[in-house]
Amino acid sequence: MSHSNGYMVATGDKKKATQPSWNWVLIDATGECKALDVDKYAVMHRVQIHARDLRIIDPNLSYPSAILARESAIVLNLEHIKAIITSDEVLLRDPSHESVIPIVKELERRLPVGNQVNHGQGDGKESSAAHNDTDAGEEDESPFEFRALEVFLEAICSFLAARTTELETSAYPALDVLTSKICSGNLDRVRKLKSATTRLTARVQKVRDALEHLLEDDDDMADLYLSRKLSTASSVASSPNCYLTSPTICCKMSRASVATVREDENDVEQLEMLLEAYFMQIDSTLNKLTTLREYIQDTDDFINIQMDYRRNQLIQLEVFLGSGTACSAFYSLIAGIFGMNIPYTWNDNHGYMFKWVCIVTGAICVISLVFIMSYARFKRLM
């Protein structure tokens, strides 16, 4: 029996060891940061979400940007930001990523209530920025999940805006150079910039769609109030009437309380103002990319017009050379006829035929001269 138990324990340890562990960083309401190396089952048990929600923030899978509200958590998937927000803590994936490290520091600074100014006493600039963030206690009134959500939205909007600025800085000069000098090197450079613009536009569009989806539905915004839902559930559970009535009535009271919270327009307006501010920022970034794409398209049209113009010039040159070749062929035909040793009757009177040849040849020369002058005049008009 002991051998059997030992085998079972070893098998269980081996199965647990084979489960993949994810690197997380946990930031609580006090700003304390703690690294976690746990598997997905531990995360699911901690924040009370399903496995399908963890797949959304799995970096090995490709999911569109989304902000999803669950019963006790907010699942956030915005580009490199993959996080889970609860009412009192934040779980952030890949804390060692170069783009995530500044976000962790910002969360440590802004999540604690009333400590923003103290963190910036060593530096006047940081103190001033912290004072602007608090804005006379307005930051303290925001729930924990909203403060965390604001940090993530600010980070992703700033990240995409910076990528857009870098792309604009390199794209506009390259397009101007291409319009002045069309060569394979400039065309390849603009082709790469056009591809980069298309990819970045798609990324910005996904983030914008996620924010727009929330702004269009008040129920979805109400589901983001984790602290309010938690307090409502606690008040319903602690109500003495629930123990005196049936579970069905208690459940109806709970649903009615949640509906009352969702109908709180002031709270929804508070979140709506927060989302609207970053929606306008990401929409401005999208407008810049749209303008850049239109400029690239205009440059592409200009290049096509230039190529068509040069192609028409080559066609005109080909027609001119073809006309000259036809004239030369006619002269060769005359010379060949007179050079043949065939006894024809009209060959006895060379002087008479020579006059006709001179007349025909002169007419052809006049026609060729008129054609050349007409072609030159046409070129000047173009």
XYZ file of N, CA and C in Angstrom, residues 30 47 61 69 80 94 134 148 158 165 171 173 197 203 226 229 268 270 284 304 321 326 347 365:
72
model
N -1.881 48.667 -2.394
C -0.868 49.463 -1.709
C 0.333 49.784 -2.590
N -8.454 34.456 -9.437
C -9.273 35.568 -9.934
C -10.657 35.124 -10.393
N -1.018 32.692 -28.629
C -2.216 32.684 -29.459
C -2.507 34.095 -29.949
N -15.306 42.189 -19.373
C -15.728 42.247 -17.976
C -16.270 40.890 -17.564
N 0.787 44.358 -26.367
C 1.697 43.677 -25.460
C 1.205 43.677 -24.019
N 4.227 38.756 -18.407
C 5.555 39.083 -18.937
C 6.101 40.385 -18.355
N -3.488 63.517 -9.216
C -4.475 63.469 -8.140
C -5.583 64.484 -8.363
N -6.269 51.302 -12.421
C -5.434 50.354 -13.161
C -5.763 50.382 -14.649
N -0.185 55.774 -25.672
C 1.117 56.418 -25.853
C 2.038 55.565 -26.706
N 4.294 58.243 -34.735
C 5.207 59.368 -34.945
C 6.496 58.911 -35.623
N 8.436 58.145 -43.095
C 7.647 57.932 -44.313
C 7.591 59.177 -45.184
N 9.587 61.918 -45.580
C 10.789 62.199 -46.399
C 11.023 61.168 -47.498
N 2.752 50.719 -42.422
C 1.586 51.559 -42.154
C 0.309 50.733 -42.107
N -3.524 47.446 -36.116
C -3.374 47.344 -34.664
C -4.122 48.461 -33.948
N -16.194 46.595 -10.680
C -15.966 45.431 -9.841
C -16.172 45.754 -8.370
N -19.916 46.050 -7.700
C -20.575 44.749 -7.688
C -20.215 43.956 -6.435
N -21.720 55.349 -14.553
C -21.488 55.034 -15.956
C -20.886 56.222 -16.680
N -18.970 58.440 -15.345
C -17.572 58.559 -14.926
C -16.675 57.656 -15.763
N -7.409 59.870 -32.757
C -6.483 60.830 -33.355
C -5.282 60.118 -33.983
N 2.397 56.484 -60.749
C 1.761 55.811 -61.880
C 1.524 56.762 -63.049
N 10.073 56.203 -84.954
C 11.090 55.333 -85.546
C 10.480 54.397 -86.586
N 9.837 52.980 -92.304
C 9.025 52.784 -93.503
C 9.525 53.629 -94.672
N 11.899 49.854 -118.839
C 13.303 50.065 -118.492
C 14.102 50.665 -119.642
N 9.479 62.781 -99.068
C 10.284 63.623 -98.176
C 9.445 64.740 -97.567
